PDB file of C-alpha atoms and ligand atoms in Angstrom:
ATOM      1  CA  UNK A  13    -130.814   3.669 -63.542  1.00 64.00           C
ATOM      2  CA  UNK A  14    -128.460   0.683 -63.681  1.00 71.00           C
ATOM      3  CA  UNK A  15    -127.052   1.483 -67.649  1.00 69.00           C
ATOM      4  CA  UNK A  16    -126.443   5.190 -65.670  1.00 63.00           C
ATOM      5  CA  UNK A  17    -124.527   3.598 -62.817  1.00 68.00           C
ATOM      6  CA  UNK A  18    -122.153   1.160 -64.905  1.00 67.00           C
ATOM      7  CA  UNK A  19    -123.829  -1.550 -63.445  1.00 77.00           C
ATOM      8  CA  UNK A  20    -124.605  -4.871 -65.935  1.00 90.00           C
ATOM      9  CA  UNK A  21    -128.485  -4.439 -66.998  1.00 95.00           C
ATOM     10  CA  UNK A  22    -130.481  -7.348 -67.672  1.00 95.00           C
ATOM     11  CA  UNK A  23    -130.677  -6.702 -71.769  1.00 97.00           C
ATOM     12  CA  UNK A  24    -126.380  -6.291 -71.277  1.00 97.00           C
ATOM     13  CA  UNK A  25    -126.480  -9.237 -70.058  1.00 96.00           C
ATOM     14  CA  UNK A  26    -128.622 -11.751 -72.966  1.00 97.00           C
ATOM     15  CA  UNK A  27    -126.185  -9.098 -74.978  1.00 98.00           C
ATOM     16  CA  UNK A  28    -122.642 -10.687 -73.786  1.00 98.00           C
ATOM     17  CA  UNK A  29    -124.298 -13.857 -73.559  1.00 98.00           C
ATOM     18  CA  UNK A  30    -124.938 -14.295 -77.040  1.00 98.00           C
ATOM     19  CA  UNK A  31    -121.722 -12.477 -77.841  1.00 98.00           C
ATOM     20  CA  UNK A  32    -120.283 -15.158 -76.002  1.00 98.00           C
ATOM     21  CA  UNK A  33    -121.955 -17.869 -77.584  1.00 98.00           C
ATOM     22  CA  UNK A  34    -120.792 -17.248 -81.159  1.00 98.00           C
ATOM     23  CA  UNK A  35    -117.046 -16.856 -79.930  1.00 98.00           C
ATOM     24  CA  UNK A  36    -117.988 -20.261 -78.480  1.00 97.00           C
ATOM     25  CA  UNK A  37    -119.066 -21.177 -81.846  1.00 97.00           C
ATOM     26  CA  UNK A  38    -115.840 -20.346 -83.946  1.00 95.00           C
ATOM     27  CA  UNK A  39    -113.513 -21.963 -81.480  1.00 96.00           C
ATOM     28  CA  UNK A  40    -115.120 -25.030 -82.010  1.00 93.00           C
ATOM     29  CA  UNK A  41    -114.835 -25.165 -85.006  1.00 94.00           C
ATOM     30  CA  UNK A  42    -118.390 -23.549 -85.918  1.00 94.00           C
ATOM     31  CA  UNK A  43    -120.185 -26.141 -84.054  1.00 96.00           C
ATOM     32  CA  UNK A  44    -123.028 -24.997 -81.767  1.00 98.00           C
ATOM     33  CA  UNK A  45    -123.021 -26.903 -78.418  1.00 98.00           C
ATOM     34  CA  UNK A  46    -126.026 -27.742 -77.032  1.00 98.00           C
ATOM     35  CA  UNK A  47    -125.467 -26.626 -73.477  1.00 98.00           C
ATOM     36  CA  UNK A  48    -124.455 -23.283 -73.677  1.00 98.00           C
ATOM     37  CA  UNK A  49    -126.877 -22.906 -76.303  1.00 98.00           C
ATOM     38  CA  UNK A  50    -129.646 -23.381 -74.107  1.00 98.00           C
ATOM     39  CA  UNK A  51    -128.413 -21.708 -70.974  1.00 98.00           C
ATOM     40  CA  UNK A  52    -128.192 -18.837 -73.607  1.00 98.00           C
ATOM     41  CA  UNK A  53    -131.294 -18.885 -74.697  1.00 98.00           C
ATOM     42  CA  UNK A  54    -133.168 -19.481 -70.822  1.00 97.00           C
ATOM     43  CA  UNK A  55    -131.743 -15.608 -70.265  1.00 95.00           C
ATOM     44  CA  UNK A  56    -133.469 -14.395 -72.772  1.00 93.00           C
ATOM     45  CA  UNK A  57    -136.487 -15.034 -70.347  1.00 89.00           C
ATOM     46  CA  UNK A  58    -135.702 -12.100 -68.319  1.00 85.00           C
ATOM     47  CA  UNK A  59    -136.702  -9.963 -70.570  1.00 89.00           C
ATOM     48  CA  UNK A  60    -140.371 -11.295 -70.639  1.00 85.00           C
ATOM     49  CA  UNK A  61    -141.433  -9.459 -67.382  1.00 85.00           C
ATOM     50  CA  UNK A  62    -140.635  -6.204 -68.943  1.00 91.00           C
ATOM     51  CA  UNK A  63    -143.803  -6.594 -71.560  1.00 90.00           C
ATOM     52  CA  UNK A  64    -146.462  -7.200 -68.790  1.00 86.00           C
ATOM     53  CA  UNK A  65    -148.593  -9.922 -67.879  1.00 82.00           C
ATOM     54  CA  UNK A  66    -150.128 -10.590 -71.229  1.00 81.00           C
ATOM     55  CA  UNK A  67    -146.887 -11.934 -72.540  1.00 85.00           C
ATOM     56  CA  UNK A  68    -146.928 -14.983 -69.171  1.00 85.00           C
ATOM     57  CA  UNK A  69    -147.984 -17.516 -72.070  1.00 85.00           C
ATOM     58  CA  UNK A  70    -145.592 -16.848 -74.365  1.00 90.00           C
ATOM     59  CA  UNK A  71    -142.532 -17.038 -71.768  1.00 91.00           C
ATOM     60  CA  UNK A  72    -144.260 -20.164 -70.502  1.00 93.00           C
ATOM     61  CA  UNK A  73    -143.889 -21.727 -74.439  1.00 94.00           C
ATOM     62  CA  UNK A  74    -140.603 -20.273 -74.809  1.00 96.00           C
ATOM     63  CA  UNK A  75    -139.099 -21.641 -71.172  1.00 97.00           C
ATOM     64  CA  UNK A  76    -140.384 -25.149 -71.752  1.00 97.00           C
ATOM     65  CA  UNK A  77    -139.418 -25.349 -74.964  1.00 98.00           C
ATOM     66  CA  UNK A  78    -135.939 -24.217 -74.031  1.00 98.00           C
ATOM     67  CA  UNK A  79    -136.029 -26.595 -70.493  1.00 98.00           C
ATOM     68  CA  UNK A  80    -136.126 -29.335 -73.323  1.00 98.00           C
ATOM     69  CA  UNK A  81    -133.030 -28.248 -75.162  1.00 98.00           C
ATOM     70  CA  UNK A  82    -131.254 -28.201 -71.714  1.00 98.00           C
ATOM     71  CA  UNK A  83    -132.761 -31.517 -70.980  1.00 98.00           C
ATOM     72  CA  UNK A  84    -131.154 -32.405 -74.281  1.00 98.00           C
ATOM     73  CA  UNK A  85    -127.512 -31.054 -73.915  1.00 98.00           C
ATOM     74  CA  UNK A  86    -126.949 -33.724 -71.071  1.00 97.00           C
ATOM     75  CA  UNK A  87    -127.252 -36.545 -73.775  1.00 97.00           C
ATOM     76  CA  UNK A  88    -126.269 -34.807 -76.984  1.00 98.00           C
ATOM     77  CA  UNK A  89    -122.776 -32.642 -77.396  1.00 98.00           C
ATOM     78  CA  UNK A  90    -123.874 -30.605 -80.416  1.00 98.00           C
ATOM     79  CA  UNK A  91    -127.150 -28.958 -81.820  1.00 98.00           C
ATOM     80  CA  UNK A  92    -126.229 -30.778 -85.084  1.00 98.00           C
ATOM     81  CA  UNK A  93    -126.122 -34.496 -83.304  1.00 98.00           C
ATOM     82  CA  UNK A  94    -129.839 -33.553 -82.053  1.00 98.00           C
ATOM     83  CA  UNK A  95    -131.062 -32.803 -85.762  1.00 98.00           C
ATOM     84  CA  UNK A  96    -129.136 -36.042 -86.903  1.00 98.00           C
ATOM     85  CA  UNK A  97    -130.980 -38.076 -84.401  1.00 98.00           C
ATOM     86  CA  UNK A  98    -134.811 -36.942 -85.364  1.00 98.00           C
ATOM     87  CA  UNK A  99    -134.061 -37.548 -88.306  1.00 98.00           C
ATOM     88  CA  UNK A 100    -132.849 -41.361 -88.042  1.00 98.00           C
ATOM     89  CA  UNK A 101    -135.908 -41.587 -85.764  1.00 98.00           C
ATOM     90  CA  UNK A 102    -138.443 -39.422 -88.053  1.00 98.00           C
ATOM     91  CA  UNK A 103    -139.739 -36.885 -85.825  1.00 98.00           C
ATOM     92  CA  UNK A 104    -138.018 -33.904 -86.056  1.00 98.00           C
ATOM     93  CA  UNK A 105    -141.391 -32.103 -86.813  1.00 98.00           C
ATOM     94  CA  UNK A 106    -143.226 -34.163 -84.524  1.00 98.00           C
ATOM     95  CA  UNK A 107    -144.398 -32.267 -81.308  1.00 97.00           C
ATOM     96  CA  UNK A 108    -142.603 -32.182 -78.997  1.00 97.00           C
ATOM     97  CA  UNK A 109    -139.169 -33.462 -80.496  1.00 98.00           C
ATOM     98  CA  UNK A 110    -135.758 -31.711 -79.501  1.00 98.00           C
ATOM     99  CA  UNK A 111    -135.380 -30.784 -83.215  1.00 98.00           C
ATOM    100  CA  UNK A 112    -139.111 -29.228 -83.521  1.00 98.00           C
ATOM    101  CA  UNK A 113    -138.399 -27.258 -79.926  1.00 98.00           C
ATOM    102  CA  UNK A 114    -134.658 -26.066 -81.259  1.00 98.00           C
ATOM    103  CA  UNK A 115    -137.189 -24.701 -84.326  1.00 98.00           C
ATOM    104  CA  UNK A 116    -139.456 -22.689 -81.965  1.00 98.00           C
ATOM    105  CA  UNK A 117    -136.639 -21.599 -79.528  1.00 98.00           C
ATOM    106  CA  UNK A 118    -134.962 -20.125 -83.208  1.00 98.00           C
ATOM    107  CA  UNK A 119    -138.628 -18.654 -83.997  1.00 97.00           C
ATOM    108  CA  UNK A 120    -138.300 -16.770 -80.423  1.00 97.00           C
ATOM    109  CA  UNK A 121    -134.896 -16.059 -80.930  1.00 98.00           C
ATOM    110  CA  UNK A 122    -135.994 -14.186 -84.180  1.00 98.00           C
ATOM    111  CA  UNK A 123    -139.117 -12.551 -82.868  1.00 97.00           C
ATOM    112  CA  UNK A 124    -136.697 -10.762 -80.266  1.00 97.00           C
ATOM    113  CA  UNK A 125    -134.182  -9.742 -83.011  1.00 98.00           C
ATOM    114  CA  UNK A 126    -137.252  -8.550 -84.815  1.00 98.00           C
ATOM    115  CA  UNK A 127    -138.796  -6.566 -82.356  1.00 97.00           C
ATOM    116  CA  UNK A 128    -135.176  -4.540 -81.584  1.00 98.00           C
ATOM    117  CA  UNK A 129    -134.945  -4.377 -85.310  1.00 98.00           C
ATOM    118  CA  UNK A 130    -138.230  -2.577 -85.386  1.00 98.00           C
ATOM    119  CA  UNK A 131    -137.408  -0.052 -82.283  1.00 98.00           C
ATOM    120  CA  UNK A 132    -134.313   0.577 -83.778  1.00 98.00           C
ATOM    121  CA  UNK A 133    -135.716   1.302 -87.072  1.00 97.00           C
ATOM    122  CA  UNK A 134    -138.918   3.882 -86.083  1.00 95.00           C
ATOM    123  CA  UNK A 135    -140.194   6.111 -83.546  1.00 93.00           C
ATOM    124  CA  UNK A 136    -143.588   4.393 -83.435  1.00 94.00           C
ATOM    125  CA  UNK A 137    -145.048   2.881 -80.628  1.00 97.00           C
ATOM    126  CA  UNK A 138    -143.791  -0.938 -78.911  1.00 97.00           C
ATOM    127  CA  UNK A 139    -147.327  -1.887 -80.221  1.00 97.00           C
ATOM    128  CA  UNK A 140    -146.361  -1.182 -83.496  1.00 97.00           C
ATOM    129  CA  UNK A 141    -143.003  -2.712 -83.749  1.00 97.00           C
ATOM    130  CA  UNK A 142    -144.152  -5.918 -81.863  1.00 97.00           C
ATOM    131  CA  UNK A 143    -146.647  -6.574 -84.681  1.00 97.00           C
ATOM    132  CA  UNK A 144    -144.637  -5.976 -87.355  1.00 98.00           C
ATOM    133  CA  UNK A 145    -142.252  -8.537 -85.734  1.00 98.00           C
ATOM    134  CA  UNK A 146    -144.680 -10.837 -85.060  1.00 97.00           C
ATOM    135  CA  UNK A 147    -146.123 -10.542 -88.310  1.00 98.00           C
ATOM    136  CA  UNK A 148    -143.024 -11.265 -90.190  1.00 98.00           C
ATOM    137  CA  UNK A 149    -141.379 -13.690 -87.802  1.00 98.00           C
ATOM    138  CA  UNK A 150    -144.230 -16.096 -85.963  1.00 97.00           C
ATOM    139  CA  UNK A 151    -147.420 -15.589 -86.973  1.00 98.00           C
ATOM    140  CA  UNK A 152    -146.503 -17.320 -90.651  1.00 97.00           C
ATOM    141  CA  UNK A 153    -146.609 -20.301 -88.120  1.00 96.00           C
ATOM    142  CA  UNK A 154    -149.081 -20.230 -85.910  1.00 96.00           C
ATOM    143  CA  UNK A 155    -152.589 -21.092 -85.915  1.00 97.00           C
ATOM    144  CA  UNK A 156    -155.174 -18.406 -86.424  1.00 98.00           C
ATOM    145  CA  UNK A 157    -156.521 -18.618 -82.958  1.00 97.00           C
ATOM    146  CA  UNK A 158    -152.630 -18.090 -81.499  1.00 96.00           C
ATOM    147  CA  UNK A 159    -152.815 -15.599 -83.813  1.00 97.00           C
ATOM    148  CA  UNK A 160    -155.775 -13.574 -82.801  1.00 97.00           C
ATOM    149  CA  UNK A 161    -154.973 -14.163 -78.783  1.00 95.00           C
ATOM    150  CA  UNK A 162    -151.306 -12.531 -79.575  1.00 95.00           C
ATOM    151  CA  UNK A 163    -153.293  -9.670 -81.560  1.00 96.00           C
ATOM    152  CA  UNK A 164    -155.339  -9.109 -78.298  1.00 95.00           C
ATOM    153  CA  UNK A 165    -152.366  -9.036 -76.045  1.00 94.00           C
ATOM    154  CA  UNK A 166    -150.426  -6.474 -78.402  1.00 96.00           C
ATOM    155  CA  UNK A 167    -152.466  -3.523 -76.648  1.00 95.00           C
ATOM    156  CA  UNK A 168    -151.451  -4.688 -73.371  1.00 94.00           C
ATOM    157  CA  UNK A 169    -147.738  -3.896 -74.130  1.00 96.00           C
ATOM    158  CA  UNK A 170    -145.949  -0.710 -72.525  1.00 96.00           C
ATOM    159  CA  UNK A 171    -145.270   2.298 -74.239  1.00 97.00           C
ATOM    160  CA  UNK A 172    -141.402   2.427 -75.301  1.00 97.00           C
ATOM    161  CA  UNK A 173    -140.557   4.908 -72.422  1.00 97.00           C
ATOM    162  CA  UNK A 174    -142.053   2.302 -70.017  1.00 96.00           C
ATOM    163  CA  UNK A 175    -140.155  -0.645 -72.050  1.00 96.00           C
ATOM    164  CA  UNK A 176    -136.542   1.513 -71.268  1.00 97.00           C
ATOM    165  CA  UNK A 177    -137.389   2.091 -67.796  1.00 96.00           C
ATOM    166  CA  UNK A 178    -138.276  -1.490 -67.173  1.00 95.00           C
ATOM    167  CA  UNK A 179    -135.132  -2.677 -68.505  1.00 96.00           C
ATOM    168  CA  UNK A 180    -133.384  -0.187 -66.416  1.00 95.00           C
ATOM    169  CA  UNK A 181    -131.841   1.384 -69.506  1.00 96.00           C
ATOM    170  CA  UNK A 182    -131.362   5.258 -71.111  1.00 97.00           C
ATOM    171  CA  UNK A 183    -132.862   5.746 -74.685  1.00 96.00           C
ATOM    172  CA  UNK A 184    -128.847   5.708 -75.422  1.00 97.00           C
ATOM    173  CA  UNK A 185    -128.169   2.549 -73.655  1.00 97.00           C
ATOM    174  CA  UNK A 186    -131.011   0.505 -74.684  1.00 97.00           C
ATOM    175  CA  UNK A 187    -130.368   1.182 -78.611  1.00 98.00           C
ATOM    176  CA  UNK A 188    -126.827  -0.117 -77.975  1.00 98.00           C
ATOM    177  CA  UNK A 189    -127.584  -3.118 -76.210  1.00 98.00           C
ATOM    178  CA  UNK A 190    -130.403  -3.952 -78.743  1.00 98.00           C
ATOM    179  CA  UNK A 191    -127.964  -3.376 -80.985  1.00 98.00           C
ATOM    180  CA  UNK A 192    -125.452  -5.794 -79.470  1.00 98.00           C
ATOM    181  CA  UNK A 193    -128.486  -8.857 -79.806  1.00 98.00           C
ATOM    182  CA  UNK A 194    -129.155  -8.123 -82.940  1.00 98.00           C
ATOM    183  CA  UNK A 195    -125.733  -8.309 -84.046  1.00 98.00           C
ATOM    184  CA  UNK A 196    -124.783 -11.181 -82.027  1.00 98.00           C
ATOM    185  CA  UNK A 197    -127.819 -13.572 -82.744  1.00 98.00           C
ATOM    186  CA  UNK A 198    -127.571 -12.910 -86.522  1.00 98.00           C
ATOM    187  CA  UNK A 199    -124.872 -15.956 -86.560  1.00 98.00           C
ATOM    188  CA  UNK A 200    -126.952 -18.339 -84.369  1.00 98.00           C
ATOM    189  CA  UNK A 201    -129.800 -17.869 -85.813  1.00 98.00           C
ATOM    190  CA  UNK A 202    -128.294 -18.355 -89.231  1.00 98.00           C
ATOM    191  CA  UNK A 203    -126.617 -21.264 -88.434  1.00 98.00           C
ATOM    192  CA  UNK A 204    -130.036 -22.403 -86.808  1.00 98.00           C
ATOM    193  CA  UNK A 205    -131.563 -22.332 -90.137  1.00 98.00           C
ATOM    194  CA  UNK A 206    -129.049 -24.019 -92.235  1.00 98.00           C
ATOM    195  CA  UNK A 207    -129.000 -27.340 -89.303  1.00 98.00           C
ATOM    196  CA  UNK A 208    -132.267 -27.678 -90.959  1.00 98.00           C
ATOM    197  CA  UNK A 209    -131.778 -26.400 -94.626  1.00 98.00           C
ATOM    198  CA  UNK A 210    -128.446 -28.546 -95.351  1.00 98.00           C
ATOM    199  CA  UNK A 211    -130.453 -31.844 -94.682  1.00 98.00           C
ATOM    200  CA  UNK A 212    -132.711 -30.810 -97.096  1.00 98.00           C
ATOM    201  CA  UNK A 213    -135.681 -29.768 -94.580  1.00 98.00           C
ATOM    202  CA  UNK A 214    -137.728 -26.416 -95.483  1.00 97.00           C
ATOM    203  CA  UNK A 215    -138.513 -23.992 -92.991  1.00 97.00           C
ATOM    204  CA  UNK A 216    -141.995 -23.600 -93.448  1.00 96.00           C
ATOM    205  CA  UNK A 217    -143.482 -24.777 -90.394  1.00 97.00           C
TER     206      UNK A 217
HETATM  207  C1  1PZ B  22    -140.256 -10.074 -78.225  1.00 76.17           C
HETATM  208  C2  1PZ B  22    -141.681  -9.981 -77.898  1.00 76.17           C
HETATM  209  C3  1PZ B  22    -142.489  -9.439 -79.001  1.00 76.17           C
HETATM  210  C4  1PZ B  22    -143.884  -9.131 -78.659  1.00 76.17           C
HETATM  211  C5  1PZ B  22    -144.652 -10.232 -78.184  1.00 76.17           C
HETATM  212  C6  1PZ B  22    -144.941 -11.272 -79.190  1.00 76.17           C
HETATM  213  C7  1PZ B  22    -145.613 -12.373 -78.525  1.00 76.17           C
HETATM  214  C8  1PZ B  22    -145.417 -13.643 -79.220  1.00 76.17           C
HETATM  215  C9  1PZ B  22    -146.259 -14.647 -78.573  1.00 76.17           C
HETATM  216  C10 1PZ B  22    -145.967 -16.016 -79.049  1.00 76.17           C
HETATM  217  C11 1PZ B  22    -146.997 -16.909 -78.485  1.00 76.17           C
HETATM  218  C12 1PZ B  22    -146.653 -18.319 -78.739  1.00 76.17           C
HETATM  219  C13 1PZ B  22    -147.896 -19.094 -78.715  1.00 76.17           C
HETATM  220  C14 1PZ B  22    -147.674 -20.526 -78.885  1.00 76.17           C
HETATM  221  C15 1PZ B  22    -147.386 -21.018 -80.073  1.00 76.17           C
HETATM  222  C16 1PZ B  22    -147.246 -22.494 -80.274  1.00 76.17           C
HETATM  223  O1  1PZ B  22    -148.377 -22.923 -80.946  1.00 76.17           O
HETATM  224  C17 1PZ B  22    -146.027 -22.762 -81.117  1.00 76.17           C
HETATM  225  C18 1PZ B  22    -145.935 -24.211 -81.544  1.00 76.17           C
HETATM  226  O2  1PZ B  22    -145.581 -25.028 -80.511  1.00 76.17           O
HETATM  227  P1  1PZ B  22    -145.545 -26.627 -80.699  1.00 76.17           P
HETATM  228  O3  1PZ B  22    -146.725 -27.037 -81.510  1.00 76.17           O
HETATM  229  O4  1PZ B  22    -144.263 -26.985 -81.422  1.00 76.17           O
HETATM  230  O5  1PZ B  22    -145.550 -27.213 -79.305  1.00 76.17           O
HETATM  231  N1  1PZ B  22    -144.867 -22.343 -80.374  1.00 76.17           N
HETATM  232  C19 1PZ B  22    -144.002 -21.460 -80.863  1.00 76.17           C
HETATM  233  O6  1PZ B  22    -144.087 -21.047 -82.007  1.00 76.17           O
HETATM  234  C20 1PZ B  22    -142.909 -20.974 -79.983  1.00 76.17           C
HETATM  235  C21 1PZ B  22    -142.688 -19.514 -80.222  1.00 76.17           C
HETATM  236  C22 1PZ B  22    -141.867 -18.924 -79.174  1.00 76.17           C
HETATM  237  C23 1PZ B  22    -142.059 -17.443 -79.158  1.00 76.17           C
HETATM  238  C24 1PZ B  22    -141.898 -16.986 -77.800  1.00 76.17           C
HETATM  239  C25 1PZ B  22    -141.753 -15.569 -77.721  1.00 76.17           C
HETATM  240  C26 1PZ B  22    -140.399 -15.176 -77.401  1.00 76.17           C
HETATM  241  C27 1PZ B  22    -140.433 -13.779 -77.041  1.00 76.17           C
HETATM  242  C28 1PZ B  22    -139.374 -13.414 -76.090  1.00 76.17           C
HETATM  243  C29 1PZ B  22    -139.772 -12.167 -75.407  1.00 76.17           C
HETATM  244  C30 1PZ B  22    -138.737 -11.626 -74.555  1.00 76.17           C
END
């Protein structure tokens, strides 16, 4: 197992990563740059594989969405220039917009903290935390036919000794590294949010 051997797992990684990103974020100033934002956020995807086949869709909405943001960061410096721009142009809730993608990417951003959250928390199985998460993080807003095709692909999900393995990780390791995100992505997502809440935009969509 690579957590055994010393060697950099792929959960360590997204770990540092976002580690990384908030120190990026305090020395400028508390700005969140678009680019390493969304490099940050297309690791995450490596963790997709580990919950099986049934989860292809989601990492297909989460990639393109994110592909956009990095599409974005070669014409705008800062997350908050991309929210400034929708909004002269009125579409940051319109499909499709950088501003409505930076939403989801934060929604999958969230579901992740969620789900370590929830494996942290109890001994119950992945099935179990991944709907709570879900529950509490996404399905607010999705449509009830997402909803129901997520439901369905819950009981495709490993059991949590499968989970470890797949991430090449101990029980020890894994709870530290999940740790590590949840700690880490706290900030962005935060910060995320109030992009959106300090110009007067609710987050219920
Ligand atoms: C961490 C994994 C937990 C268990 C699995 C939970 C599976 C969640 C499945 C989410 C399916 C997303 C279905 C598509 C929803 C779209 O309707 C919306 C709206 O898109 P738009 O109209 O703006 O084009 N898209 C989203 O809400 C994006 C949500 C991203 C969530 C991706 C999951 C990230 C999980 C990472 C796993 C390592």
């Amino acid at each position: 197992v690579a957590a055994r051997q010393g060697m950099e797992t792929p959960l360590t990684a997204v770990a540092e990563a976002f580690e990384e990103l908030v120190r990026g974020m305090d020395a400028d100033g508390g700005e969140l740059r678009v680019a390493p934002f969304s490099d940050t956020c297309a690791l995450v995807s490596v963790l997709f594989s580990s919950l099986g086949m049934a989860f292809r869709f989601a990492e297909m909405e989460y990639v393109t969405k994110v592909n956009d943001l990095i599409g974005a960061g070669k014409s705008y410096r800062t997350l908050s220039d991309i929210l400034d721009k929708d909004i002269q142009n009125d579409c940051v809730k319109k499909q499709g917009s950088h501003s409505r993608n930076l939403r989801r990417v934060r929604l999958g951003l969230g579901l992740i903290k969620a789900l370590f959250e929830q494996f942290l928390a109890t001994e119950g199985s992945l099935y179990d935390a991944a709907t709570t998460a879900y529950g509490q993080v996404c399905a607010p807003f999705h449509s009830w036919a997402i909803r129901k095709a997520v439901g369905a692909g819950m009981y495709t999900l490993p059991t949590r000794e499968q989970l470890v393995v797949r991430l090449n990780e101990t029980d020890l390791s894994v709870q530290k590294q999940m740790r590590r995100y949840i700690d880490a992505s706290s900030p962005i997502i935060e910060y995320i949010d109030n992009l959106f809440l300090s110009r007067n935009i609710s987050l219920d969509w």
